[in-house]
Short mmCIF file of C-alpha atoms in Angstrom, two decimals:
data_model
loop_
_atom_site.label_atom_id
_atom_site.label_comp_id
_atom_site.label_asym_id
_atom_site.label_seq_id
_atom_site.Cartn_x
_atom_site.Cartn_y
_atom_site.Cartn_z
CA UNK S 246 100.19 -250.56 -60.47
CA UNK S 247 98.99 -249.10 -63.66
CA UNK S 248 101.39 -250.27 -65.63
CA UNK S 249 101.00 -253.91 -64.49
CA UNK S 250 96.98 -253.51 -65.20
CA UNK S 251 97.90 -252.44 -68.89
CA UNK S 252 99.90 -255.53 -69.32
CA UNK S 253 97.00 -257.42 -67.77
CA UNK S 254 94.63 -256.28 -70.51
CA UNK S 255 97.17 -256.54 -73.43
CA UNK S 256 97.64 -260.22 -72.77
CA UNK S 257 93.29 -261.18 -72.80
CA UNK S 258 91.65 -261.11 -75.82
CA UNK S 259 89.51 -257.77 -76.09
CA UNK S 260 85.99 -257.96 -77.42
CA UNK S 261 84.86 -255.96 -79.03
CA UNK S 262 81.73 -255.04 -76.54
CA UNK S 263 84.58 -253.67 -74.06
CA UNK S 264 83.59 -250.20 -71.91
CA UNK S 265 86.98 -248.84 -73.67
CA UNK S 266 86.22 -245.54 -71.50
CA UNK S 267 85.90 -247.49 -68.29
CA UNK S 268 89.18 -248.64 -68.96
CA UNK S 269 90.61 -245.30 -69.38
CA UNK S 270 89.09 -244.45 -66.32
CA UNK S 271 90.50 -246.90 -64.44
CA UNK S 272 94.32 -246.40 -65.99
CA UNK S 273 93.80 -242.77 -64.83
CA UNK S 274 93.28 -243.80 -60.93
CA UNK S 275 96.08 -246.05 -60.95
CA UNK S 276 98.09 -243.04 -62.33
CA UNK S 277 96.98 -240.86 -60.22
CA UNK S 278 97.29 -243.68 -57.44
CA UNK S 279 100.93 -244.74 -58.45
CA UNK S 280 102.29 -240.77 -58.17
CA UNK S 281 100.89 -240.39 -55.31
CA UNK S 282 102.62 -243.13 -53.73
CA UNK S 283 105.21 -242.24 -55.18
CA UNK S 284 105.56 -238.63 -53.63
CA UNK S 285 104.92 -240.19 -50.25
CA UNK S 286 107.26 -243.67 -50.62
CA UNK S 287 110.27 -241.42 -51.58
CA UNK S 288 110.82 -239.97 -48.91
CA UNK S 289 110.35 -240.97 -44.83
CA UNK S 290 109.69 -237.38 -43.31
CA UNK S 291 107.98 -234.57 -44.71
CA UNK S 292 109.48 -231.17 -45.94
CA UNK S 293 109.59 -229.07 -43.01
CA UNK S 294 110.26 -225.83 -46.11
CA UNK S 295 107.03 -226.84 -47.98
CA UNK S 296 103.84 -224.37 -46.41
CA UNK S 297 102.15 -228.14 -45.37
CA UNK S 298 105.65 -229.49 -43.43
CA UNK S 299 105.96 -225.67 -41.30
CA UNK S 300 102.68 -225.67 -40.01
CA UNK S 301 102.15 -229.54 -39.34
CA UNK S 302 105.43 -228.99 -37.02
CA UNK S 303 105.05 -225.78 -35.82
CA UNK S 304 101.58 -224.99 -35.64
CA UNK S 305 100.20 -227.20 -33.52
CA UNK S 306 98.63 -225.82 -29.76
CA UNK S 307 98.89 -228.89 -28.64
CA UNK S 308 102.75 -229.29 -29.76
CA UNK S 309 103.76 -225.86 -29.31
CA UNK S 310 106.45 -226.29 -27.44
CA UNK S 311 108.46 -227.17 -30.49
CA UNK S 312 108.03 -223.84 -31.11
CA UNK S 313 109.34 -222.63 -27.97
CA UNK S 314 112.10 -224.58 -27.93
CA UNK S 315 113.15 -223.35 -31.73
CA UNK S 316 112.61 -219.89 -30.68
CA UNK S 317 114.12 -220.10 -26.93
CA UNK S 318 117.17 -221.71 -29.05
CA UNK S 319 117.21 -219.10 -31.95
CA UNK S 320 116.89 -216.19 -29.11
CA UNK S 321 120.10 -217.76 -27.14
CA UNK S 322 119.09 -215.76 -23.80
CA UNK S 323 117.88 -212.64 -24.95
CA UNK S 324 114.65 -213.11 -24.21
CA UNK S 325 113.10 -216.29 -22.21
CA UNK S 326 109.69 -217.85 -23.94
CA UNK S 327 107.73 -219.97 -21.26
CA UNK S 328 104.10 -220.40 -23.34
CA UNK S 329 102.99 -219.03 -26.45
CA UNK S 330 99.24 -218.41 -27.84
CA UNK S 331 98.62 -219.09 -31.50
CA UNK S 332 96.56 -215.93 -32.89
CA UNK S 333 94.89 -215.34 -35.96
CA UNK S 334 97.36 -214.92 -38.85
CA UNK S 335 94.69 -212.80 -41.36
CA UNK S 336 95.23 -208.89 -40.73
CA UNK S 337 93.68 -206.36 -42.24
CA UNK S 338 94.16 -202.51 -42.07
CA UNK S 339 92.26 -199.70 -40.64
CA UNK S 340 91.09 -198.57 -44.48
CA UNK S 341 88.52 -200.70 -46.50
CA UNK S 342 91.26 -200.79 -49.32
CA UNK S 343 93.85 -201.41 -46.95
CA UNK S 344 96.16 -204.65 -47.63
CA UNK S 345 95.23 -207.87 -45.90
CA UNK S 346 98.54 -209.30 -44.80
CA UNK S 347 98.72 -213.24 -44.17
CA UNK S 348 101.39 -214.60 -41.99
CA UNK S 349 102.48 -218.01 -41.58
CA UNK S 350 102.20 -217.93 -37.53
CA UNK S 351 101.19 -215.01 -35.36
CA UNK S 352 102.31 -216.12 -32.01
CA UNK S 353 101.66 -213.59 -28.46
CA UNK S 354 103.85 -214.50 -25.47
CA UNK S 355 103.12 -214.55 -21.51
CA UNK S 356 104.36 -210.87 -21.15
CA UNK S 357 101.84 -209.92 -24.44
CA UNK S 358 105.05 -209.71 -26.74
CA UNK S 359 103.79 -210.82 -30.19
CA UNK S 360 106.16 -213.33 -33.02
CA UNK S 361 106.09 -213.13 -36.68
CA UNK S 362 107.12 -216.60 -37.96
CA UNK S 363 107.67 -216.79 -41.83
CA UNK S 364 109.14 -219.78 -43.71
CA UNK S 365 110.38 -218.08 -47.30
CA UNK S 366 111.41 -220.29 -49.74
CA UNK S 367 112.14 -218.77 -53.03
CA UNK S 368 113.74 -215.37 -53.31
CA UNK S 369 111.87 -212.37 -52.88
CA UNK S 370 113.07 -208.93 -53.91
CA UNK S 371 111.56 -207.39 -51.54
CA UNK S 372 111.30 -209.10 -48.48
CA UNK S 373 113.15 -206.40 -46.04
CA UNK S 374 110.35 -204.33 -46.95
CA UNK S 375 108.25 -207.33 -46.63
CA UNK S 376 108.95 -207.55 -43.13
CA UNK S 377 109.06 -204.04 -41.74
CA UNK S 378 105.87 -203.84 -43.29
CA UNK S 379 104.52 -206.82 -41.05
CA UNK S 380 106.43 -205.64 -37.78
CA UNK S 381 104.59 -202.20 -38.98
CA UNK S 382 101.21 -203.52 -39.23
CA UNK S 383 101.15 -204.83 -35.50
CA UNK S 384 102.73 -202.23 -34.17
CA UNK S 385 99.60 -200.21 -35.67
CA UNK S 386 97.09 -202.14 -34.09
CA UNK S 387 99.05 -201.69 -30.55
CA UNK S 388 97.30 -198.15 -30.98
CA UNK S 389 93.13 -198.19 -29.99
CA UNK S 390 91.18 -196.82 -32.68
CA UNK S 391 90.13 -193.01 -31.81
CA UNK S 392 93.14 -192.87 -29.60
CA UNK S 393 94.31 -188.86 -29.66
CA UNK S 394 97.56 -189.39 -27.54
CA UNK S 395 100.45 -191.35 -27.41
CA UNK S 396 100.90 -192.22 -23.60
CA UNK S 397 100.85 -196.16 -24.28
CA UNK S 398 103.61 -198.89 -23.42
CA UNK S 399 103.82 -200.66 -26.46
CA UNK S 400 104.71 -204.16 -26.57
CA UNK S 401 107.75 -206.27 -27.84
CA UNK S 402 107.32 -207.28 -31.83
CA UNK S 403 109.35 -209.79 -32.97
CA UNK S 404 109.53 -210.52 -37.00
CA UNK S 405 111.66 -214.69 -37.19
CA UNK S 406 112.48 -215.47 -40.87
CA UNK S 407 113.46 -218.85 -42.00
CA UNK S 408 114.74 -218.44 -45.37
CA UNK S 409 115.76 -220.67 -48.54
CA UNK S 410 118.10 -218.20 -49.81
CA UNK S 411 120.75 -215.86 -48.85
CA UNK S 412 120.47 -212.15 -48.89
CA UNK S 413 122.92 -210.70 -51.58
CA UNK S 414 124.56 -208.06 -49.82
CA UNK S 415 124.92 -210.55 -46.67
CA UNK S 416 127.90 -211.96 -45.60
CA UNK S 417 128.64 -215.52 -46.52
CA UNK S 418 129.38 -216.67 -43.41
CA UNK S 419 126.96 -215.02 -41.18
CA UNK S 420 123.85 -217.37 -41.28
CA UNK S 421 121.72 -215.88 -38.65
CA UNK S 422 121.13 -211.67 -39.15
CA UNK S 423 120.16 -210.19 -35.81
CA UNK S 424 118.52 -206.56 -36.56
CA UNK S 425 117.44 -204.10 -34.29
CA UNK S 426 117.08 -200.29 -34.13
CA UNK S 427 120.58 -198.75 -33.34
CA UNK S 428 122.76 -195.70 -33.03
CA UNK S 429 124.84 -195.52 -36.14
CA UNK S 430 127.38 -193.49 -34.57
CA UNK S 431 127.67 -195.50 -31.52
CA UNK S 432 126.01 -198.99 -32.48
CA UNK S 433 124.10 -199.29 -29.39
CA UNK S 434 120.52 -200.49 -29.87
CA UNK S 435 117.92 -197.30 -29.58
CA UNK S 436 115.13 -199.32 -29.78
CA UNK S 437 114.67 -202.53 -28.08
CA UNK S 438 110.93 -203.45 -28.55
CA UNK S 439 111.57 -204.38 -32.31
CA UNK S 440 114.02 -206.77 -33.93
CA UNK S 441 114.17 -209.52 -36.76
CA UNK S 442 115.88 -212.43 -37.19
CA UNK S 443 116.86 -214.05 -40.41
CA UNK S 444 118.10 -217.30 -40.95
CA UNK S 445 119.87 -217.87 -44.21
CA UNK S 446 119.73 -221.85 -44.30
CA UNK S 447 121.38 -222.46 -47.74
CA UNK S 448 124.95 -221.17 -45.72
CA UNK S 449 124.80 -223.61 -43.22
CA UNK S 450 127.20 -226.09 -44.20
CA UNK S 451 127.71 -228.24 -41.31
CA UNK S 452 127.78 -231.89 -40.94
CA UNK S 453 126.15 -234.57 -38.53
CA UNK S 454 129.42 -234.34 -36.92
CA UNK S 455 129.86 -230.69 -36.83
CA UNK S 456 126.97 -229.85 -35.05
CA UNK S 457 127.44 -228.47 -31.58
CA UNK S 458 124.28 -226.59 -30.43
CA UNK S 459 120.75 -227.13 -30.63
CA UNK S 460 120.26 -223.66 -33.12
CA UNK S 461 122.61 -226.15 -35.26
CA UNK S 462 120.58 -229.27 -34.58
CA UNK S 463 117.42 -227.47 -35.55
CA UNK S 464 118.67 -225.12 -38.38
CA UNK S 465 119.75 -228.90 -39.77
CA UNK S 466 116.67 -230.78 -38.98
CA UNK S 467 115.24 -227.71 -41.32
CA UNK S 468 117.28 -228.05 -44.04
CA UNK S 469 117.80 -231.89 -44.18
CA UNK S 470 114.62 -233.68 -42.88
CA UNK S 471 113.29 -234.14 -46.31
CA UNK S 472 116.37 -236.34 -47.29
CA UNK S 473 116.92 -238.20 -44.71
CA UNK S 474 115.78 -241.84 -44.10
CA UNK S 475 116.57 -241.88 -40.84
CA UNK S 476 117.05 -239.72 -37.11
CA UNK S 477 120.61 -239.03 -36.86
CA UNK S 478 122.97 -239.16 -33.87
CA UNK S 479 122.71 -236.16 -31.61
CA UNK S 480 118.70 -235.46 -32.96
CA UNK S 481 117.33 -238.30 -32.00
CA UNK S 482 116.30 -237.71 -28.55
CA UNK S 483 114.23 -234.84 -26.47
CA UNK S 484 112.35 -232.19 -28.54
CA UNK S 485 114.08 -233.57 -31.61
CA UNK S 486 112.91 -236.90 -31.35
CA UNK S 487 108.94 -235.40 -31.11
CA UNK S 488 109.62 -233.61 -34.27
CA UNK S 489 110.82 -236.47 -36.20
CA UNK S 490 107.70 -238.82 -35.11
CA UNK S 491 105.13 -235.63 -36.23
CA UNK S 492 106.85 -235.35 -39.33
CA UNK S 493 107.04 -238.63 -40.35
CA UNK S 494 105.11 -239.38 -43.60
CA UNK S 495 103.39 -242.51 -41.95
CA UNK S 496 102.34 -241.05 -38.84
CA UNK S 497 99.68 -238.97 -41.18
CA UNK S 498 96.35 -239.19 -41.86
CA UNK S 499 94.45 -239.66 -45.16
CA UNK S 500 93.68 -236.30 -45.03
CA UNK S 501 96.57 -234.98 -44.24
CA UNK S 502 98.73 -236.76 -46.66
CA UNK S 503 96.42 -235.65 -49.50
CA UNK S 504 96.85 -232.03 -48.56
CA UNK S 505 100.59 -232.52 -48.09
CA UNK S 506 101.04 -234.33 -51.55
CA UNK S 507 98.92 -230.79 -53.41
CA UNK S 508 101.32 -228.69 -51.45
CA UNK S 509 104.30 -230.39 -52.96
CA UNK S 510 102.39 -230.16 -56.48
CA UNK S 511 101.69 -226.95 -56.35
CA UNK S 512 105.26 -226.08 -54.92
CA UNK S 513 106.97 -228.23 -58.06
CA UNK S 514 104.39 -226.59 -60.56
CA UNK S 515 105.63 -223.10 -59.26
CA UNK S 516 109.17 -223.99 -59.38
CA UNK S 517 109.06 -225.45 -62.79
CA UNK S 518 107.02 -222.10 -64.18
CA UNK S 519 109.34 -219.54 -62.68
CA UNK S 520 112.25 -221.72 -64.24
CA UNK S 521 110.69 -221.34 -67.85
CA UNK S 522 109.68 -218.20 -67.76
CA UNK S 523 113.57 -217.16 -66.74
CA UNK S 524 114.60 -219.04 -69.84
CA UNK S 525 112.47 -217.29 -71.74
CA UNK S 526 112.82 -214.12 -70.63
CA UNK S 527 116.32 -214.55 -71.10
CA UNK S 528 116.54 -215.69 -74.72
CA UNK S 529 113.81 -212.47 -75.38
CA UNK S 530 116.44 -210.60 -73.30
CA UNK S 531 119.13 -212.17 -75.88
CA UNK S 532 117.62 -211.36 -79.03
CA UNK S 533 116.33 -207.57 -78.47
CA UNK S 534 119.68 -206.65 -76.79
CA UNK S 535 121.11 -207.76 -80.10
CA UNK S 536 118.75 -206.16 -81.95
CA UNK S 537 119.67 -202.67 -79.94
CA UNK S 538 122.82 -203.28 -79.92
CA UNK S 539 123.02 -203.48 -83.71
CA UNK S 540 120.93 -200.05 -84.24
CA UNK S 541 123.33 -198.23 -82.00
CA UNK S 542 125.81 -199.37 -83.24
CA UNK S 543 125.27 -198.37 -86.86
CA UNK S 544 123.77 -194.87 -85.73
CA UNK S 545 127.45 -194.28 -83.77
CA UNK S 546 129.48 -196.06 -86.34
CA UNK S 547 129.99 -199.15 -87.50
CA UNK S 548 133.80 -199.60 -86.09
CA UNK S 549 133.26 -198.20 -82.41
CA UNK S 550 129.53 -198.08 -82.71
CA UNK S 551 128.67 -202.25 -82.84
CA UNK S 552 130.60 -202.58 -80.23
CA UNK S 553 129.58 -200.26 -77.61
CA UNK S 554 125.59 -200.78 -78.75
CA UNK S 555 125.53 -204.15 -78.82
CA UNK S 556 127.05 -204.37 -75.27
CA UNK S 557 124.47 -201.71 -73.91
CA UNK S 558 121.95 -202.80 -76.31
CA UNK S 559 122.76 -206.85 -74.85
CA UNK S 560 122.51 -205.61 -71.21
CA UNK S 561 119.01 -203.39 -70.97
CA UNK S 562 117.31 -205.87 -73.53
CA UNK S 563 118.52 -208.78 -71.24
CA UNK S 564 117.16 -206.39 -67.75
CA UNK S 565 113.90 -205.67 -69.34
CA UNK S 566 112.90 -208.45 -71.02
CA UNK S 567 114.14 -210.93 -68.15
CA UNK S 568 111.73 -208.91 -65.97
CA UNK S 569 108.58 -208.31 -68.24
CA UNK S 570 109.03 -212.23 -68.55
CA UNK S 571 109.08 -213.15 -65.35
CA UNK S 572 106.38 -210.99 -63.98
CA UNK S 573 103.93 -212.40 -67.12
CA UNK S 574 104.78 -215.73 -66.67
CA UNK S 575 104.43 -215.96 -62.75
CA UNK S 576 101.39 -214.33 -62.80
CA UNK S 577 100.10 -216.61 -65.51
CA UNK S 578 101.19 -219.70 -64.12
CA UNK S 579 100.50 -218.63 -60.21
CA UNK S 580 96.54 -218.28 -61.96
CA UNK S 581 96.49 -222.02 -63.20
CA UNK S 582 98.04 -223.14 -60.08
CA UNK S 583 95.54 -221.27 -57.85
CA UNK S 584 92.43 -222.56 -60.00
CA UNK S 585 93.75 -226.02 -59.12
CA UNK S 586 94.27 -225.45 -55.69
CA UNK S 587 90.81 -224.30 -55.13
CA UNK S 588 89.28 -227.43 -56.94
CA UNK S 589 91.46 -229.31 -54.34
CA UNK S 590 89.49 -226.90 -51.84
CA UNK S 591 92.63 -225.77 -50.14
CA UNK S 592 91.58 -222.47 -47.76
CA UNK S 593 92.50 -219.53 -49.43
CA UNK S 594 95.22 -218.10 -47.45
CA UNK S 595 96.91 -220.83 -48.30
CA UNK S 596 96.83 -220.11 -51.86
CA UNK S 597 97.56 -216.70 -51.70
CA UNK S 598 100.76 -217.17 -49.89
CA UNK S 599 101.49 -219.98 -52.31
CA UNK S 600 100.73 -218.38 -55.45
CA UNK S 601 101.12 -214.50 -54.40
CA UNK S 602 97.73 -213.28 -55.74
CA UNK S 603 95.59 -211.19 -53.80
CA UNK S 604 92.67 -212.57 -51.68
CA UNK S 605 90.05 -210.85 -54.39
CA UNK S 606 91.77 -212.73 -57.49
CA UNK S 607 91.57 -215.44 -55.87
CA UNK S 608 87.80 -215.63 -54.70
CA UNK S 609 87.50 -214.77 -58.55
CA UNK S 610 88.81 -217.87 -59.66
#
């Protein structure tokens, strides 16, 4: 569009009297027009990953039995959910100073068992402690305030983790991490009112053709939706078939496609920040390492000394200046992403769990 309006106006004969800045004006909407389109023409379903795509499936009261089913699947028998009530996902802590927590759902069940549902995208390095920390914080509130004994039945806490990368230490072909409190010497489960379940969706590997439950159907429908054009065999029926007409880009509103389309610019912005700033910090990393190396080196001895300095010297300037990097550069960039998410007035948990600022630097902005 705005490149065919350009070659409109190069062909006419321009007076000089022309409003050149309503033409700039102008150019700018059709830009702004054209990549919009273009976000939503490339693809036929939303991204069921991006923070928009999750909750626009999942979230819904009125279509929460997606949910069910994805969790009745994902739980295989172990425990049976017939309804689920959506609570609020903002907690705070019993201290003033105490860390707000924001989850992505906060779901309570018909016997009062509560659900932690996360959606993590990029790596975190510390997301076990992440999620204990969650699980932790509900288990808290179980307890009334001014309560001096412990004679209470607590209920079931469940912590489900969809996640966009694999654990390090995990085993590469164990996608789906069931955790629970257990005996180490006899591996029976001590405690059966807690558990977590991570799903590591970059390992599963499986074909149209290859799937043969409905965990597989869905943990593919997760991974996939966003490429494909259309619903393939086996998913395009039942629950499955709901999930591909809420998610399709068409069925959306105005609204809603606007707010999808910031999500995704604020997802790529992130992305392409945390990229840079592990370039950087790795050339920085590069060039003090050397620089250590070399001054080791000649204080141990120029024969044995370069060697062994600049191979320490490489490896600590690479650790530290990798992470002073990063941790700069997020920061910075999460800032300039936040600022524009609040002038697309996006609510602010949003952008915290976005951006991972704190509610108060946030309201700052």
């Amino acid at each position: 569009m705005a490149i065919k309006f350009f070659h409109r106006i190069k062909k006419r004969k321009i007076k000089p009297k022309v409003n050149f800045k309503y033409i700039k004006l102008t150019l700018y909407v059709c830009f702004v027009i054209d990549e919009q389109h273009m976000i939503q023409s490339a693809t036929r379903f939303i991204d069921p990953l991006s923070d928009f795509g999750f909750k626009h499936i999942f979230g819904s009261d009125s279509n929460k039995e997606i949910l069910i089913n994805f969790l009745n699947q994902l739980f295989n028998g172990q425990k049976e959910i017939k309804d689920l009530t959506y609570s609020p996902t903002e907690h705070g802590g019993d201290l003033k100073d105490s860390k707000r927590v924001f989850f992505d759902f906060l779901c309570t069940g018909h016997q009062g068992e509560q659900f932690i549902i996360e959606m993590q995208r990029g790596e975190q390095k510390n997301f076990r402690d992440r999620a204990v920390f969650y699980t932790s914080r509900l288990i808290n509130e179980q307890l009334p305030r001014g309560s001096n004994h412990w004679n209470i039945d607590l209920k079931e806490v469940f912590l489900v983790a969809i996640l966009g990368f694999n654990f390090k230490d995990s085993n590469p072909d164990q996608y789906l991490h069931d955790i629970a409190l257990t005996n180490t010497h006899t591996g029976e489960i001590f405690y059966h009112k807690l558990n977590y379940k991570f799903l590591e969706l970059p390992k599963l590997v499986k074909t149209e053709t290859e799937l043969e439950t409905d965990l597989d159907r869905w943990l593919f429908l997760l991974k996939h939706m966003a490429d494909l054009k259309k619903e393939p065999v086996g998913l395009d029926d039942g629950i499955f078939k709901k999930v591909f007409k809420i998610a399709e880009i068409s069925n959306l509103t105005r609204e809603e496609k606007e707010m999808y389309d910031s999500n995704l610019k604020a997802q790529w912005d992130y992305e392409n920040s945390i990229a840079y700033a592990k370039e950087r910090a790795a050339e920085e990393g590069r060039k003090e390492g050397l620089q250590k190396g070399i001054e080791e080196g000649i204080a141990k001895g120029i024969e044995q000394g370069i060697e062994k300095g600049l191979e320490q010297g490489l490896e600590r300037g690479l650790e530290q200046g990798l992470e002073k990097g990063l941790e700069e550069g997020q920061h910075k960039k999460s800032m300039e992403i936040a600022i524009r998410m609040r002038k697309e007035k996006m609510p602010l948990d949003m952008i915290a769990r976005l951006t991972n600022l704190s509610f108060s630097e946030i309201e700052k902005l």
